[in-house]
XYZ file of C-alpha atoms in Angstrom:
643
model
C -171.970 -54.690 -62.644
C -170.098 -54.151 -65.382
C -167.779 -51.505 -65.529
C -165.346 -50.460 -68.151
C -162.056 -48.067 -67.407
C -161.974 -45.623 -69.994
C -159.486 -45.317 -72.748
C -156.946 -42.817 -73.501
C -159.319 -40.462 -75.031
C -161.696 -40.583 -71.909
C -164.614 -42.174 -74.087
C -167.214 -44.013 -71.385
C -167.969 -47.388 -70.799
C -171.671 -47.119 -72.954
C -169.614 -45.959 -75.850
C -167.826 -49.374 -75.715
C -170.662 -51.135 -75.613
C -171.975 -49.116 -78.435
C -169.487 -49.628 -80.794
C -169.774 -53.460 -80.091
C -173.618 -53.049 -80.802
C -173.388 -51.196 -83.775
C -175.541 -48.020 -82.226
C -175.627 -45.509 -80.029
C -178.107 -45.795 -77.469
C -179.359 -42.921 -75.180
C -179.725 -44.139 -71.487
C -183.766 -44.897 -71.930
C -183.199 -46.830 -74.882
C -180.302 -48.739 -73.857
C -182.659 -49.419 -70.661
C -185.514 -50.675 -72.933
C -182.670 -53.197 -73.880
C -181.677 -54.324 -71.104
C -185.454 -54.929 -69.608
C -186.538 -56.790 -73.105
C -183.229 -59.207 -72.538
C -184.076 -60.232 -68.804
C -181.268 -57.881 -67.577
C -181.632 -54.075 -65.441
C -179.963 -51.591 -66.128
C -179.124 -49.810 -62.189
C -177.236 -46.813 -63.242
C -175.290 -44.843 -66.057
C -172.456 -42.870 -65.008
C -171.724 -41.368 -67.996
C -173.549 -37.889 -67.630
C -172.557 -37.184 -63.982
C -169.038 -37.654 -64.844
C -169.176 -35.504 -67.980
C -170.829 -32.673 -65.675
C -167.855 -33.479 -63.158
C -165.048 -32.922 -65.445
C -166.905 -29.867 -66.986
C -166.279 -28.194 -63.724
C -162.791 -29.584 -63.349
C -163.311 -31.749 -60.783
C -161.920 -35.414 -60.262
C -163.935 -38.108 -61.339
C -163.713 -41.973 -61.072
C -163.977 -44.123 -64.687
C -167.763 -44.029 -65.909
C -169.647 -46.972 -65.799
C -172.578 -48.855 -66.851
C -173.669 -50.493 -63.642
C -176.289 -53.109 -64.692
C -178.025 -55.956 -62.529
C -177.382 -59.426 -63.968
C -179.075 -63.064 -62.770
C -176.981 -64.889 -60.057
C -177.144 -67.954 -62.860
C -176.075 -65.895 -65.645
C -172.251 -66.307 -65.172
C -171.748 -65.312 -69.329
C -173.243 -62.090 -68.355
C -170.330 -60.888 -66.290
C -167.992 -59.061 -68.564
C -168.226 -56.720 -71.865
C -167.435 -59.605 -74.222
C -170.146 -61.855 -72.820
C -172.695 -58.931 -71.986
C -172.216 -57.419 -75.870
C -172.047 -61.016 -77.662
C -175.338 -62.095 -75.948
C -177.011 -58.794 -76.730
C -175.681 -59.151 -80.465
C -177.507 -62.546 -80.902
C -180.264 -61.042 -79.430
C -180.762 -58.407 -81.351
C -180.432 -61.043 -84.484
C -176.675 -59.629 -85.688
C -174.880 -62.300 -85.613
C -175.397 -66.264 -84.736
C -174.683 -68.478 -81.840
C -171.110 -68.753 -81.921
C -169.554 -72.485 -81.897
C -167.316 -72.970 -79.151
C -164.572 -75.797 -80.718
C -161.404 -77.362 -79.686
C -158.210 -77.139 -81.971
C -156.093 -79.891 -82.858
C -152.474 -78.565 -81.396
C -149.145 -80.361 -82.879
C -148.206 -80.831 -79.096
C -150.710 -80.812 -76.288
C -150.113 -78.902 -72.704
C -150.277 -81.876 -70.341
C -150.670 -81.770 -67.115
C -150.453 -84.824 -64.025
C -152.704 -84.417 -61.364
C -150.941 -86.084 -57.882
C -152.747 -88.025 -55.500
C -151.650 -86.069 -52.895
C -153.821 -83.228 -54.029
C -156.707 -85.481 -53.000
C -157.573 -84.224 -49.247
C -157.771 -80.565 -50.178
C -158.160 -79.706 -53.590
C -158.220 -82.498 -55.904
C -160.113 -81.168 -58.911
C -158.147 -79.447 -61.680
C -159.216 -78.259 -65.424
C -157.191 -76.422 -67.977
C -156.893 -74.660 -71.349
C -155.048 -72.480 -73.671
C -155.730 -69.360 -75.406
C -153.726 -68.415 -78.555
C -154.519 -64.905 -79.075
C -154.246 -62.982 -82.508
C -152.231 -60.424 -80.381
C -151.927 -59.245 -77.064
C -155.059 -57.903 -75.170
C -155.304 -54.106 -74.672
C -155.368 -52.661 -71.271
C -159.201 -52.520 -71.641
C -159.267 -56.081 -72.734
C -156.996 -57.212 -69.828
C -158.920 -55.513 -67.531
C -161.750 -57.144 -68.588
C -160.213 -60.687 -68.068
C -158.846 -59.952 -64.726
C -162.494 -58.665 -63.463
C -163.888 -61.771 -64.773
C -162.176 -63.893 -62.834
C -162.876 -61.200 -59.417
C -166.594 -61.682 -60.236
C -166.342 -65.731 -60.130
C -164.273 -66.113 -57.262
C -166.530 -63.819 -55.440
C -169.794 -65.707 -56.181
C -169.853 -68.983 -57.953
C -166.233 -69.981 -56.353
C -167.545 -69.065 -52.939
C -164.828 -66.614 -52.089
C -162.212 -69.606 -53.447
C -163.452 -72.001 -51.461
C -164.791 -74.216 -54.185
C -162.666 -72.883 -57.452
C -159.807 -71.042 -57.505
C -158.622 -69.428 -61.041
C -154.530 -68.831 -62.325
C -153.698 -67.201 -65.605
C -150.153 -67.501 -66.865
C -148.081 -66.568 -70.034
C -147.315 -69.607 -71.685
C -144.266 -68.818 -73.416
C -142.507 -68.342 -69.950
C -143.359 -71.532 -68.708
C -142.720 -75.225 -70.618
C -145.101 -78.351 -70.197
C -145.762 -80.887 -69.134
C -147.006 -79.625 -65.645
C -147.199 -80.657 -62.278
C -150.191 -80.500 -59.883
C -149.441 -81.807 -56.363
C -149.595 -80.886 -52.546
C -146.079 -80.048 -50.787
C -144.675 -79.394 -47.658
C -145.017 -75.402 -46.963
C -141.268 -75.149 -46.247
C -140.424 -76.462 -49.714
C -142.340 -74.279 -51.699
C -140.508 -71.249 -52.380
C -141.219 -68.618 -55.346
C -141.738 -64.998 -55.486
C -144.927 -64.027 -55.731
C -147.282 -61.876 -58.070
C -145.798 -58.390 -58.063
C -142.917 -59.307 -55.888
C -139.201 -59.577 -56.817
C -138.396 -61.384 -53.999
C -139.138 -65.323 -53.095
C -140.583 -66.524 -49.954
C -141.295 -70.263 -48.772
C -144.983 -70.873 -48.974
C -144.989 -70.622 -45.001
C -143.579 -67.064 -44.884
C -146.199 -65.862 -47.508
C -149.291 -66.748 -45.148
C -147.662 -64.006 -42.953
C -146.569 -61.696 -45.615
C -150.134 -61.374 -46.916
C -151.901 -61.683 -42.776
C -151.903 -57.614 -43.641
C -153.200 -57.607 -47.116
C -156.312 -56.254 -47.365
C -157.388 -58.521 -50.777
C -155.576 -62.106 -50.218
C -155.563 -61.947 -46.314
C -159.381 -63.156 -46.404
C -158.376 -66.639 -48.304
C -155.799 -67.578 -46.490
C -157.569 -69.931 -44.045
C -158.764 -72.270 -46.799
C -155.190 -73.682 -47.044
C -153.168 -72.196 -43.908
C -153.751 -75.079 -41.760
C -153.672 -77.757 -44.106
C -150.022 -79.781 -43.415
C -149.370 -79.503 -47.505
C -150.253 -76.760 -49.733
C -151.272 -76.852 -53.547
C -148.722 -76.065 -55.905
C -148.558 -76.153 -59.630
C -144.974 -76.840 -61.035
C -143.585 -76.640 -65.109
C -141.120 -79.289 -66.408
C -138.290 -77.062 -64.773
C -139.752 -77.143 -61.353
C -141.128 -73.513 -61.980
C -144.215 -72.578 -59.849
C -147.267 -71.243 -61.870
C -149.161 -70.936 -58.976
C -150.249 -71.251 -55.427
C -154.034 -71.981 -55.465
C -156.412 -70.730 -53.976
C -153.807 -68.106 -52.662
C -151.686 -66.502 -55.350
C -149.658 -66.989 -58.951
C -146.100 -66.399 -59.527
C -144.132 -63.508 -60.556
C -142.402 -65.712 -63.339
C -145.258 -66.577 -65.447
C -147.572 -63.037 -65.296
C -149.750 -61.873 -68.180
C -148.636 -58.860 -68.960
C -151.412 -56.359 -71.002
C -149.949 -55.614 -74.636
C -147.325 -58.419 -74.155
C -149.268 -61.696 -73.414
C -150.246 -63.707 -76.437
C -150.409 -67.430 -75.282
C -152.440 -67.360 -72.154
C -152.541 -70.879 -69.807
C -155.337 -71.314 -67.299
C -155.578 -73.251 -64.998
C -158.403 -73.820 -62.288
C -158.492 -75.956 -59.245
C -161.245 -77.147 -57.344
C -163.359 -78.931 -54.521
C -166.443 -79.071 -56.791
C -166.365 -80.600 -59.922
C -169.794 -79.239 -61.491
C -168.448 -75.443 -60.662
C -165.136 -76.903 -62.230
C -166.136 -77.094 -65.532
C -168.657 -74.001 -65.311
C -165.611 -71.528 -64.506
C -163.074 -72.990 -67.011
C -165.877 -72.987 -69.759
C -166.532 -69.475 -68.857
C -162.856 -67.973 -68.615
C -162.076 -69.606 -71.803
C -165.165 -68.904 -74.105
C -166.083 -65.277 -73.080
C -161.998 -64.263 -74.053
C -162.267 -67.031 -77.004
C -163.237 -64.230 -79.227
C -159.623 -62.946 -79.257
C -157.962 -66.172 -80.391
C -156.041 -66.795 -83.567
C -159.079 -68.635 -84.749
C -162.118 -66.902 -83.399
C -164.053 -68.978 -80.663
C -161.383 -72.393 -81.161
C -159.772 -73.215 -77.956
C -156.425 -75.122 -77.340
C -157.351 -78.063 -74.890
C -154.979 -79.538 -72.215
C -154.825 -82.932 -71.664
C -155.164 -83.506 -67.833
C -153.848 -87.055 -66.302
C -155.630 -88.046 -62.909
C -153.777 -90.114 -60.506
C -155.923 -93.536 -61.272
C -154.398 -93.193 -64.556
C -157.044 -91.853 -66.520
C -156.872 -89.068 -68.527
C -159.328 -86.447 -70.227
C -159.386 -83.386 -72.190
C -159.929 -79.736 -70.958
C -162.028 -77.593 -70.923
C -165.666 -79.554 -71.543
C -166.896 -77.207 -74.334
C -169.545 -79.693 -76.098
C -172.718 -78.391 -76.000
C -175.379 -80.259 -73.750
C -178.577 -82.059 -75.825
C -181.800 -81.911 -74.505
C -185.342 -81.619 -75.695
C -188.451 -79.314 -75.259
C -192.155 -79.455 -76.105
C -193.490 -76.779 -78.605
C -196.897 -77.365 -76.872
C -195.326 -77.056 -73.365
C -193.990 -73.736 -74.194
C -197.067 -72.263 -76.337
C -199.295 -73.460 -73.044
C -197.103 -71.799 -70.528
C -196.958 -68.206 -72.542
C -199.972 -68.440 -74.133
C -198.770 -68.269 -77.723
C -199.796 -70.233 -80.556
C -196.366 -70.331 -82.437
C -194.908 -73.116 -85.113
C -191.613 -74.928 -83.827
C -189.825 -73.206 -86.380
C -190.810 -69.814 -84.969
C -189.640 -71.083 -81.389
C -186.693 -72.322 -82.803
C -185.965 -68.799 -84.353
C -186.849 -66.879 -80.474
C -184.516 -70.257 -78.825
C -181.777 -68.817 -81.249
C -181.903 -65.378 -80.181
C -181.175 -66.501 -76.843
C -178.084 -68.394 -77.397
C -179.552 -71.811 -77.628
C -179.421 -73.802 -80.805
C -182.706 -75.520 -81.487
C -184.417 -77.136 -84.383
C -187.717 -79.407 -85.174
C -187.100 -83.108 -84.144
C -188.085 -85.028 -86.535
C -188.910 -87.981 -84.446
C -191.562 -86.228 -82.540
C -194.061 -83.839 -84.157
C -194.040 -81.848 -80.901
C -190.516 -81.621 -79.515
C -187.775 -79.379 -80.387
C -184.130 -80.635 -80.055
C -181.949 -78.097 -78.361
C -178.243 -77.866 -77.993
C -177.530 -76.131 -74.908
C -173.772 -74.899 -75.054
C -170.973 -74.422 -72.732
C -171.923 -70.857 -71.936
C -175.470 -71.271 -70.522
C -175.078 -73.594 -67.474
C -178.460 -72.176 -65.802
C -180.707 -73.983 -68.580
C -181.364 -77.273 -66.206
C -185.207 -77.955 -67.199
C -187.185 -77.660 -69.636
C -189.053 -74.573 -67.833
C -185.598 -72.983 -68.672
C -186.052 -73.129 -72.124
C -189.597 -72.442 -72.162
C -188.485 -68.897 -70.128
C -185.651 -67.837 -72.818
C -188.252 -68.454 -75.477
C -190.585 -65.905 -73.699
C -187.823 -63.445 -73.334
C -186.717 -63.484 -77.164
C -190.892 -63.007 -77.453
C -190.935 -60.356 -75.405
C -192.647 -60.505 -71.733
C -194.688 -57.494 -72.747
C -195.943 -59.129 -76.152
C -197.997 -61.831 -74.317
C -201.390 -62.140 -74.550
C -203.027 -61.409 -71.723
C -206.525 -63.099 -70.692
C -208.576 -63.628 -68.409
C -208.534 -67.343 -66.582
C -210.677 -70.358 -67.530
C -211.293 -71.306 -64.130
C -212.366 -69.004 -61.175
C -211.442 -69.273 -57.806
C -211.603 -68.051 -54.421
C -208.564 -67.722 -52.295
C -208.363 -68.837 -48.390
C -206.108 -69.627 -45.580
C -205.444 -73.033 -44.422
C -207.682 -73.776 -41.530
C -204.120 -74.629 -39.310
C -202.943 -71.360 -40.819
C -206.298 -69.290 -40.033
C -206.320 -70.495 -36.542
C -202.410 -69.790 -35.816
C -203.356 -66.233 -37.009
C -206.211 -65.996 -34.336
C -204.151 -67.102 -31.664
C -200.838 -65.349 -32.630
C -203.562 -62.004 -32.770
C -204.791 -62.764 -29.579
C -201.450 -63.301 -27.599
C -200.309 -60.058 -28.937
C -203.376 -58.194 -27.861
C -202.953 -59.607 -24.443
C -199.887 -58.308 -24.040
C -197.164 -60.859 -25.150
C -194.402 -60.280 -27.680
C -193.890 -62.875 -30.504
C -190.159 -64.280 -31.137
C -189.411 -66.271 -34.570
C -186.108 -68.644 -33.395
C -184.562 -71.030 -36.094
C -186.335 -73.937 -36.751
C -183.087 -76.130 -36.218
C -181.548 -76.519 -32.862
C -179.181 -78.823 -31.487
C -179.637 -82.221 -30.077
C -178.844 -81.275 -26.758
C -180.748 -78.450 -26.725
C -184.224 -80.143 -27.989
C -183.673 -82.960 -25.450
C -180.658 -83.342 -22.464
C -181.292 -79.643 -21.718
C -185.020 -80.020 -21.413
C -184.276 -82.814 -19.316
C -186.370 -85.071 -21.545
C -185.112 -88.248 -23.089
C -184.658 -89.158 -26.569
C -186.776 -92.072 -27.300
C -185.542 -92.443 -30.774
C -186.479 -92.304 -33.839
C -188.576 -88.921 -33.053
C -186.475 -86.003 -34.407
C -185.269 -85.499 -37.495
C -181.416 -85.440 -37.899
C -179.717 -83.237 -40.485
C -177.070 -85.882 -42.550
C -174.637 -83.398 -42.307
C -175.050 -80.248 -40.197
C -173.142 -77.380 -40.594
C -172.411 -77.211 -36.841
C -173.291 -78.830 -33.548
C -175.599 -75.748 -33.214
C -177.874 -77.296 -36.355
C -178.427 -80.850 -35.579
C -182.486 -81.536 -35.593
C -185.252 -80.253 -36.586
C -187.104 -78.997 -33.397
C -189.466 -81.076 -31.647
C -190.520 -78.863 -29.461
C -190.718 -74.202 -29.576
C -189.536 -74.496 -25.725
C -185.703 -74.259 -26.737
C -186.208 -71.785 -29.387
C -188.390 -69.542 -26.790
C -185.688 -70.167 -24.111
C -182.473 -69.280 -26.647
C -184.423 -65.825 -27.212
C -185.017 -65.296 -23.807
C -181.160 -65.392 -23.210
C -180.202 -63.111 -25.672
C -182.538 -60.510 -24.345
C -182.432 -61.121 -20.722
C -181.002 -57.734 -20.382
C -184.141 -55.926 -21.111
C -186.953 -54.779 -18.349
C -188.776 -57.389 -16.960
C -191.027 -58.923 -17.274
C -190.780 -60.560 -19.896
C -193.592 -62.317 -22.043
C -192.782 -63.677 -25.657
C -194.651 -66.441 -27.382
C -194.206 -68.241 -30.544
C -197.046 -69.905 -32.871
C -195.205 -72.223 -35.133
C -194.304 -75.800 -36.500
C -192.518 -78.490 -35.008
C -191.543 -81.220 -37.014
C -191.106 -85.338 -35.905
C -190.869 -88.675 -37.972
C -193.699 -90.247 -39.346
C -192.808 -93.526 -41.306
C -196.561 -93.636 -42.722
C -196.011 -90.062 -44.261
C -195.051 -89.747 -47.675
C -192.219 -87.552 -46.938
C -191.283 -89.539 -43.567
C -192.008 -86.356 -41.362
C -194.976 -84.779 -40.209
C -195.224 -81.027 -39.559
C -197.534 -80.127 -35.922
C -198.784 -76.235 -35.598
C -197.860 -75.110 -31.654
C -198.157 -72.596 -28.997
C -195.416 -71.802 -26.737
C -195.094 -69.312 -24.514
C -192.199 -67.864 -21.921
C -192.817 -65.786 -19.016
C -190.030 -64.338 -17.165
C -189.754 -62.336 -13.838
C -188.623 -61.846 -10.582
C -191.228 -64.587 -9.656
C -192.068 -67.417 -11.763
C -195.941 -66.292 -12.411
C -197.373 -69.663 -12.941
C -200.406 -68.360 -13.072
C -199.438 -65.378 -15.934
C -198.759 -68.795 -17.957
C -202.178 -70.871 -17.183
C -204.169 -66.947 -17.641
C -202.684 -67.309 -21.426
C -203.825 -70.481 -22.199
C -207.439 -69.719 -20.487
C -207.490 -66.644 -22.841
C -206.700 -68.160 -25.796
C -209.069 -71.173 -25.153
C -211.861 -68.453 -24.319
C -211.419 -66.847 -27.737
C -211.594 -70.211 -29.155
C -214.644 -71.101 -27.705
C -213.290 -74.327 -25.762
C -214.876 -74.089 -22.070
C -213.079 -75.132 -18.999
C -213.738 -78.363 -17.346
C -212.766 -78.147 -13.736
C -211.706 -81.697 -13.243
C -210.930 -84.729 -14.963
C -213.819 -86.533 -13.591
C -216.409 -83.785 -14.487
C -218.997 -85.488 -17.127
C -218.662 -82.236 -19.405
C -218.809 -83.456 -22.947
C -216.489 -80.781 -24.633
C -213.778 -78.763 -22.726
C -210.231 -78.390 -21.965
C -208.923 -79.411 -18.478
C -205.048 -79.454 -16.397
C -203.831 -82.260 -14.335
C -200.840 -82.309 -12.451
C -197.615 -84.322 -13.887
C -194.474 -85.259 -12.898
C -192.647 -83.531 -15.661
C -188.610 -83.608 -15.633
C -188.575 -79.960 -17.610
C -190.757 -78.272 -14.701
C -189.960 -77.928 -10.924
C -191.565 -81.447 -9.270
C -194.987 -80.266 -8.007
C -195.086 -77.333 -10.487
C -196.366 -79.168 -13.674
C -199.095 -79.682 -15.120
C -200.663 -81.503 -18.599
C -203.284 -79.871 -20.765
C -206.120 -82.605 -21.695
C -208.604 -81.352 -24.520
C -211.507 -83.028 -25.063
C -213.354 -83.433 -28.419
C -217.192 -83.357 -29.100
C -218.391 -86.569 -28.914
C -218.601 -88.138 -32.555
C -216.652 -85.398 -33.734
C -213.280 -85.690 -35.568
C -211.108 -82.610 -36.137
C -209.452 -82.544 -39.256
C -205.682 -83.468 -39.819
C -203.988 -80.693 -41.767
C -200.842 -82.451 -42.756
C -201.052 -85.422 -45.180
C -200.998 -88.882 -43.953
C -200.864 -92.391 -45.787
C -203.019 -93.964 -42.829
C -207.151 -94.190 -43.485
C -207.938 -96.184 -40.515
C -206.155 -94.085 -37.736
C -207.778 -91.151 -36.757
C -205.809 -87.949 -36.969
C -206.369 -86.973 -33.136
C -204.936 -90.906 -32.154
C -202.097 -89.917 -34.603
C -201.102 -86.731 -32.512
C -201.616 -88.310 -29.814
C -199.521 -91.081 -30.170
C -196.990 -88.782 -31.680
C -196.668 -86.245 -28.714
C -196.499 -89.283 -26.155
C -192.916 -89.698 -26.197
C -192.115 -85.658 -25.697
C -195.128 -84.816 -23.804
C -195.577 -88.227 -21.632
C -199.247 -88.353 -19.637
C -199.906 -89.745 -16.428
C -202.299 -92.111 -17.728
C -206.350 -91.824 -18.070
C -207.214 -94.806 -16.327
C -209.585 -97.186 -18.274
C -213.069 -95.097 -16.872
C -215.769 -94.118 -19.005
C -215.942 -93.619 -22.314
C -215.700 -89.682 -21.854
C -212.263 -89.755 -20.424
C -211.165 -92.304 -23.171
C -211.481 -89.358 -25.929
C -209.459 -86.994 -23.838
C -206.012 -85.953 -25.516
C -202.898 -84.562 -24.017
C -202.065 -81.599 -25.839
C -198.935 -79.900 -23.973
C -198.109 -79.096 -20.469
C -197.583 -75.659 -18.517
C -195.118 -74.945 -15.482
C -192.573 -73.230 -13.921
C -189.355 -74.310 -15.444
C -186.765 -76.779 -13.435
C -183.466 -74.447 -12.386
C -181.332 -77.291 -14.487
C -183.367 -76.134 -17.703
C -182.820 -72.568 -16.259
C -179.017 -73.203 -15.924
C -178.932 -74.652 -19.381
C -180.160 -71.728 -21.009
C -177.933 -69.222 -19.096
C -181.271 -67.975 -17.606
C -180.953 -66.977 -13.803
C -184.787 -65.606 -13.085
C -187.560 -67.872 -12.933
C -189.705 -68.756 -15.447
C -192.759 -70.414 -16.486
C -193.828 -71.783 -19.633
C -196.580 -73.175 -21.587
C -196.548 -75.057 -24.720
C -200.068 -76.757 -26.161
C -200.721 -78.505 -29.738
C -202.933 -76.424 -31.287
C -204.325 -78.835 -34.208
C -206.719 -80.758 -32.221
C -208.659 -77.009 -31.405
C -209.622 -77.244 -35.437
């Protein structure tokens, strides 16, 4: 949302923007301009405010509410938005942001004590031609707040501080220090507090209390001092009252940014400095700051140099359906604040300079998109495709939909649990050993609850039952979804399998209910029932008693599938193996999680049998692990062999 507080004469935000664009826009005209530029006007409150004022009612300031793409940080303030629209309308050229050469450069020394908490630091100085007025000052502060909320993730990744450079004196020091030894008057307060006391003072503050947890439990807090030991700020919490910038007074602004992420740090310092560089004595010229790092190296900040890249004119034309020359494409890219020229070494290439204000340009496709926006999406040629195709579902997805529909028609309720779970939930809580090199582990899990990708649907179903155990009985829930296991032969070292899992919970275990669902699914799929293993039926399924620790002893069975002779069902997942049968691959993969009692060396018919899953009454220890007190029956089968 881009908003303006009205000036003293009551002018509304759309008039402020119109003044910068040198044209009075109606709401519809401005809406069309926003659409052409790739943004969206959500609401213009000017008319409502004027009607309310005519009635003598108190009203908030009029606002333009504009939906901005999440990666366009350069459009989050009036200055950046109006500049980009002027360039788009070809009323000005993209500015060239440069670093000045000051007589005495400001310096910041970063101490090694900051390394465990917030090790990165960037800075810049804005030498303004005149002090900011109230509107410009509020836009400056508003941009900081917007960056803090989105890119900086509530100041966890980056925190911004702004100071009146005339009230402090460099060189500056950035360090971490015992909170009891830090003492200063925070912003908008005259009384001095220690950093430890500030944690208590701001506990009830509606705005700052949300940031206290970032450093509260740390043994030392980040702090920035000037050469006379005056505090500038304690990032990421609060700035000092001493260095406060004041609208109509401050001409020289010192910007500090501290971070845990170097990439985000560079984006933030570039955004803050470039968006308001138009107010500098020499427009778009920013005074650098020299940053001294703990390892003895140093560099200048901010990193304003444009990034050089290339784009193919033939790719842009092919993707947009146009036949533009390289010069015409360069003109389009210039309207989107990019600097482009035909390459002298390649007849198809464009040399593109991506400014510091466009961190969203990551790939050639982003350049192509900008060219299409500048040309106008509504102006792109429309044509029929050169090839005709008929879309259809993957066989495994179609099979899953059939099973899902039949389970629902049989009175079962579909559940959609998460695909991640803890290691214990996946193995120990089901009384199953971890065979090793089987489950896919997350390298850096957010919490213990999300350690592995599930190799069974059963943990998710039992957690669903646990969270809904207050509902009336019986509970009949099912899921048709994927599990994933390691597979060194696959291109991505992993393989997915589609499964059906169902859990029945009531005052009685209801083994026959789970068995009935299995029979119904097989009936719909046309798979006949084989009464027993040694039956010489050539095709079908049967169940055989099994000793499975997930289930009660004597109350568990494995489900076996006997495919048709000389027919190998297709495997919907990719494989590097060309010799092994997909069914054998499935059987070997399931062997660890679903142990088989063995079919012996009997007939050739038996050798085709595949253990596709299990069903039974869950063991009381399994129910206890998931905090369930009612008996449950469960069914879990692999449905891919049924294709």
